[in-house]
Amino acid sequence: YLISTGRQVDVFSTTTPDVEIRIRMDGVRFLCWHNIKENELFNKRLFYVLSSKNYNLEEKKLKLLMTYRGRICKDINVFDSFVMPGVTDLFSRYKTVVVMSEGSTFRKQVALCNAAKKIQWIHTDYSLWSKWSDWTKEITKNDSEIYSYFTNIVLLSETIRTKFIACHPHLADKTTVVKNILPCDEIIKKSELNNISYPKLTFVTVGRLSVEKSIPRLVDVLHKLDEEGYDFSLDIIGNGPEWDSIKNRIESYGLSNRIHLRGSRPNPFTYVRQADVFLLLSEYEGLPNTIYEALILGTPVLATKVGGIPDQVNEGEN
């Protein structure tokens, strides 16, 4: 959309996009580590740099200094000291820099760059996520200072915004709420492609099978329902690192005929539309599109009260 309005859009990523992504994002220029001269020097052999005509005197001096600091001084911060400033210089060429993840390695470099606008997009409930693990605690420990250099911090709902401000009150004026946009007509059309035959009470959940989604807890709850004699089935749509442990849990309860691991589906909407209840028992969330998709299709939602979900689900209504 931005390109269609005449703007230039570049994407910096440490992952090289495949051909399909390049075709889909026609007009976008992709940048990566190859665009950082300091990174090239860091990864080349000293002899090659010193003997090559492709590097000027200043670059050769820089390579010598990198090597001296790393090999002789045993400095473990050589990369951060010499390469990351090159990332900051790259970002400084732009009027606007948008960081698309609250876990991005490059937030500090964006904070230090000279761009007129620096926008941070936060996709989850920051107040819970930032304390979720040792890793999130470590990468967010300097956020109060880092985000003070940003012009805008985009959050997904008013509830999440309020909780973020409670963590960083001095950043309140920088926060903005931009809710997710969903293709309603497309979701409804896809949901009508196939008819699925189900037993009396059907549940469905859609999402990545990772720890914070608490699928094992969901399996435990359904095991209790099974013991109490309820007739039900659950479709779990998605893949992820917890697949094997979830599968083993289902089998240990003897629920393989009731709980079905469907894997990732290009069209999960047929399952969502014909389910009696959509379930989402996550430990933390942002503003889940899956809940909006269920509501678009008229499927009531049972979810934990985390992240922006209180802005989506009204008790007793949907």
Tab-separated table of N, CA, C and O in Angstrom, residues 263-307:
chain	number	residue	atom	x	y	z
A	263	GLY	N	-2.603	-30.144	12.450
A	263	GLY	CA	-1.476	-29.482	11.809
A	263	GLY	C	-1.879	-28.133	11.242
A	263	GLY	O	-3.008	-27.659	11.437
A	264	SER	N	-0.962	-27.483	10.531
A	264	SER	CA	-1.290	-26.192	9.904
A	264	SER	C	-2.236	-26.406	8.736
A	264	SER	O	-2.081	-27.356	7.965
A	265	ARG	N	-3.198	-25.514	8.600
A	265	ARG	CA	-4.178	-25.595	7.513
A	265	ARG	C	-4.246	-24.267	6.789
A	265	ARG	O	-4.372	-23.219	7.425
A	266	PRO	N	-4.147	-24.282	5.446
A	266	PRO	CA	-4.251	-23.018	4.715
A	266	PRO	C	-5.612	-22.374	4.889
A	266	PRO	O	-5.761	-21.161	4.756
A	267	ASN	N	-6.634	-23.197	5.189
A	267	ASN	CA	-7.986	-22.676	5.413
A	267	ASN	C	-8.559	-23.292	6.695
A	267	ASN	O	-9.256	-24.315	6.656
A	268	PRO	N	-8.271	-22.673	7.862
A	268	PRO	CA	-8.814	-23.196	9.120
A	268	PRO	C	-10.265	-22.793	9.348
A	268	PRO	O	-10.908	-23.276	10.280
A	269	PHE	N	-10.796	-21.922	8.469
A	269	PHE	CA	-12.093	-21.312	8.750
A	269	PHE	C	-13.250	-22.301	8.658
A	269	PHE	O	-14.294	-22.100	9.279
A	270	THR	N	-13.097	-23.373	7.870
A	270	THR	CA	-14.165	-24.380	7.817
A	270	THR	C	-14.330	-25.045	9.176
A	270	THR	O	-15.452	-25.343	9.603
A	271	TYR	N	-13.214	-25.264	9.864
A	271	TYR	CA	-13.272	-25.866	11.203
A	271	TYR	C	-13.868	-24.871	12.216
A	271	TYR	O	-14.689	-25.243	13.056
A	272	VAL	N	-13.423	-23.619	12.120
A	272	VAL	CA	-13.887	-22.603	13.077
A	272	VAL	C	-15.386	-22.358	12.915
A	272	VAL	O	-16.124	-22.267	13.899
A	273	ARG	N	-15.829	-22.258	11.679
A	273	ARG	CA	-17.239	-21.915	11.403
A	273	ARG	C	-18.192	-22.978	11.936
A	273	ARG	O	-19.278	-22.653	12.445
A	274	GLN	N	-17.790	-24.257	11.852
A	274	GLN	CA	-18.717	-25.318	12.221
A	274	GLN	C	-18.503	-25.839	13.642
A	274	GLN	O	-19.156	-26.788	14.054
A	275	ALA	N	-17.611	-25.190	14.380
A	275	ALA	CA	-17.423	-25.560	15.783
A	275	ALA	C	-18.464	-24.868	16.656
A	275	ALA	O	-18.990	-23.808	16.305
A	276	ASP	N	-18.751	-25.467	17.796
A	276	ASP	CA	-19.671	-24.848	18.751
A	276	ASP	C	-18.983	-23.752	19.559
A	276	ASP	O	-19.598	-22.752	19.911
A	277	VAL	N	-17.688	-23.962	19.861
A	277	VAL	CA	-16.945	-23.007	20.681
A	277	VAL	C	-15.505	-22.924	20.186
A	277	VAL	O	-14.876	-23.952	19.902
A	278	PHE	N	-14.992	-21.699	20.081
A	278	PHE	CA	-13.571	-21.480	19.799
A	278	PHE	C	-12.849	-21.276	21.126
A	278	PHE	O	-13.279	-20.467	21.958
A	279	LEU	N	-11.747	-21.995	21.349
A	279	LEU	CA	-11.010	-21.948	22.606
A	279	LEU	C	-9.648	-21.291	22.434
A	279	LEU	O	-8.959	-21.526	21.436
A	280	LEU	N	-9.261	-20.475	23.402
A	280	LEU	CA	-7.910	-19.897	23.427
A	280	LEU	C	-7.515	-19.683	24.892
A	280	LEU	O	-7.966	-18.729	25.525
A	281	LEU	N	-6.663	-20.568	25.411
A	281	LEU	CA	-6.335	-20.538	26.831
A	281	LEU	C	-4.898	-20.064	27.080
A	281	LEU	O	-4.210	-20.543	27.974
A	282	SER	N	-4.430	-19.112	26.291
A	282	SER	CA	-3.038	-18.667	26.351
A	282	SER	C	-2.670	-18.050	27.699
A	282	SER	O	-3.513	-17.476	28.400
A	283	GLU	N	-1.380	-18.136	28.030
A	283	GLU	CA	-0.846	-17.465	29.217
A	283	GLU	C	-0.705	-15.965	28.969
A	283	GLU	O	-0.882	-15.154	29.862
A	284	TYR	N	-0.321	-15.595	27.746
A	284	TYR	CA	-0.282	-14.183	27.350
A	284	TYR	C	-0.589	-14.071	25.871
A	284	TYR	O	-0.399	-15.021	25.107
A	285	GLU	N	-1.085	-12.921	25.465
A	285	GLU	CA	-1.447	-12.673	24.069
A	285	GLU	C	-1.310	-11.196	23.766
A	285	GLU	O	-1.120	-10.378	24.671
A	286	GLY	N	-1.405	-10.852	22.489
A	286	GLY	CA	-1.532	-9.470	22.073
A	286	GLY	C	-3.013	-9.209	21.815
A	286	GLY	O	-3.820	-9.125	22.737
A	287	LEU	N	-3.362	-9.108	20.552
A	287	LEU	CA	-4.766	-8.993	20.150
A	287	LEU	C	-4.991	-10.072	19.091
A	287	LEU	O	-4.784	-9.827	17.903
A	288	PRO	N	-5.391	-11.286	19.496
A	288	PRO	CA	-5.383	-12.435	18.583
A	288	PRO	C	-6.340	-12.289	17.408
A	288	PRO	O	-7.556	-12.131	17.596
A	289	ASN	N	-5.820	-12.364	16.196
A	289	ASN	CA	-6.672	-12.370	15.017
A	289	ASN	C	-7.621	-13.554	15.026
A	289	ASN	O	-8.746	-13.475	14.512
A	290	THR	N	-7.180	-14.688	15.602
A	290	THR	CA	-8.018	-15.892	15.595
A	290	THR	C	-9.343	-15.655	16.309
A	290	THR	O	-10.366	-16.228	15.916
A	291	ILE	N	-9.339	-14.829	17.346
A	291	ILE	CA	-10.593	-14.521	18.042
A	291	ILE	C	-11.508	-13.698	17.145
A	291	ILE	O	-12.709	-13.973	17.030
A	292	TYR	N	-10.954	-12.691	16.483
A	292	TYR	CA	-11.771	-11.901	15.562
A	292	TYR	C	-12.335	-12.774	14.440
A	292	TYR	O	-13.492	-12.624	14.030
A	293	GLU	N	-11.495	-13.696	13.936
A	293	GLU	CA	-11.949	-14.591	12.857
A	293	GLU	C	-13.116	-15.447	13.325
A	293	GLU	O	-14.094	-15.645	12.584
A	294	ALA	N	-13.026	-15.956	14.565
A	294	ALA	CA	-14.129	-16.757	15.106
A	294	ALA	C	-15.401	-15.922	15.218
A	294	ALA	O	-16.502	-16.380	14.854
A	295	LEU	N	-15.267	-14.687	15.686
A	295	LEU	CA	-16.437	-13.827	15.848
A	295	LEU	C	-17.034	-13.439	14.499
A	295	LEU	O	-18.258	-13.322	14.362
A	296	ILE	N	-16.167	-13.227	13.510
A	296	ILE	CA	-16.658	-12.940	12.156
A	296	ILE	C	-17.534	-14.082	11.658
A	296	ILE	O	-18.547	-13.864	10.983
A	297	LEU	N	-17.158	-15.314	12.020
A	297	LEU	CA	-17.880	-16.496	11.555
A	297	LEU	C	-19.017	-16.902	12.492
A	297	LEU	O	-19.678	-17.908	12.275
A	298	GLY	N	-19.236	-16.130	13.559
A	298	GLY	CA	-20.353	-16.388	14.453
A	298	GLY	C	-20.106	-17.483	15.469
A	298	GLY	O	-21.060	-17.990	16.074
A	299	THR	N	-18.852	-17.861	15.678
A	299	THR	CA	-18.519	-18.902	16.656
A	299	THR	C	-18.153	-18.250	17.988
A	299	THR	O	-17.219	-17.447	18.042
A	300	PRO	N	-18.869	-18.568	19.067
A	300	PRO	CA	-18.559	-17.956	20.358
A	300	PRO	C	-17.180	-18.362	20.859
A	300	PRO	O	-16.670	-19.426	20.516
A	301	VAL	N	-16.582	-17.507	21.694
A	301	VAL	CA	-15.189	-17.660	22.114
A	301	VAL	C	-15.102	-17.853	23.618
A	301	VAL	O	-15.757	-17.133	24.388
A	302	LEU	N	-14.291	-18.820	24.023
A	302	LEU	CA	-13.936	-19.008	25.423
A	302	LEU	C	-12.433	-18.805	25.533
A	302	LEU	O	-11.664	-19.568	24.942
A	303	ALA	N	-12.010	-17.763	26.264
A	303	ALA	CA	-10.596	-17.403	26.273
A	303	ALA	C	-10.153	-16.915	27.644
A	303	ALA	O	-10.977	-16.473	28.452
A	304	THR	N	-8.856	-16.992	27.897
A	304	THR	CA	-8.293	-16.435	29.119
A	304	THR	C	-8.263	-14.917	29.031
A	304	THR	O	-8.125	-14.343	27.948
A	305	LYS	N	-8.338	-14.270	30.181
A	305	LYS	CA	-8.428	-12.805	30.237
A	305	LYS	C	-7.016	-12.215	30.265
A	305	LYS	O	-6.535	-11.735	31.289
A	306	VAL	N	-6.333	-12.264	29.118
A	306	VAL	CA	-4.965	-11.749	29.018
A	306	VAL	C	-4.851	-10.848	27.793
A	306	VAL	O	-5.659	-10.909	26.883
A	307	GLY	N	-3.797	-9.996	27.794
A	307	GLY	CA	-3.538	-9.135	26.642
A	307	GLY	C	-4.733	-8.269	26.292
A	307	GLY	O	-5.396	-7.689	27.149
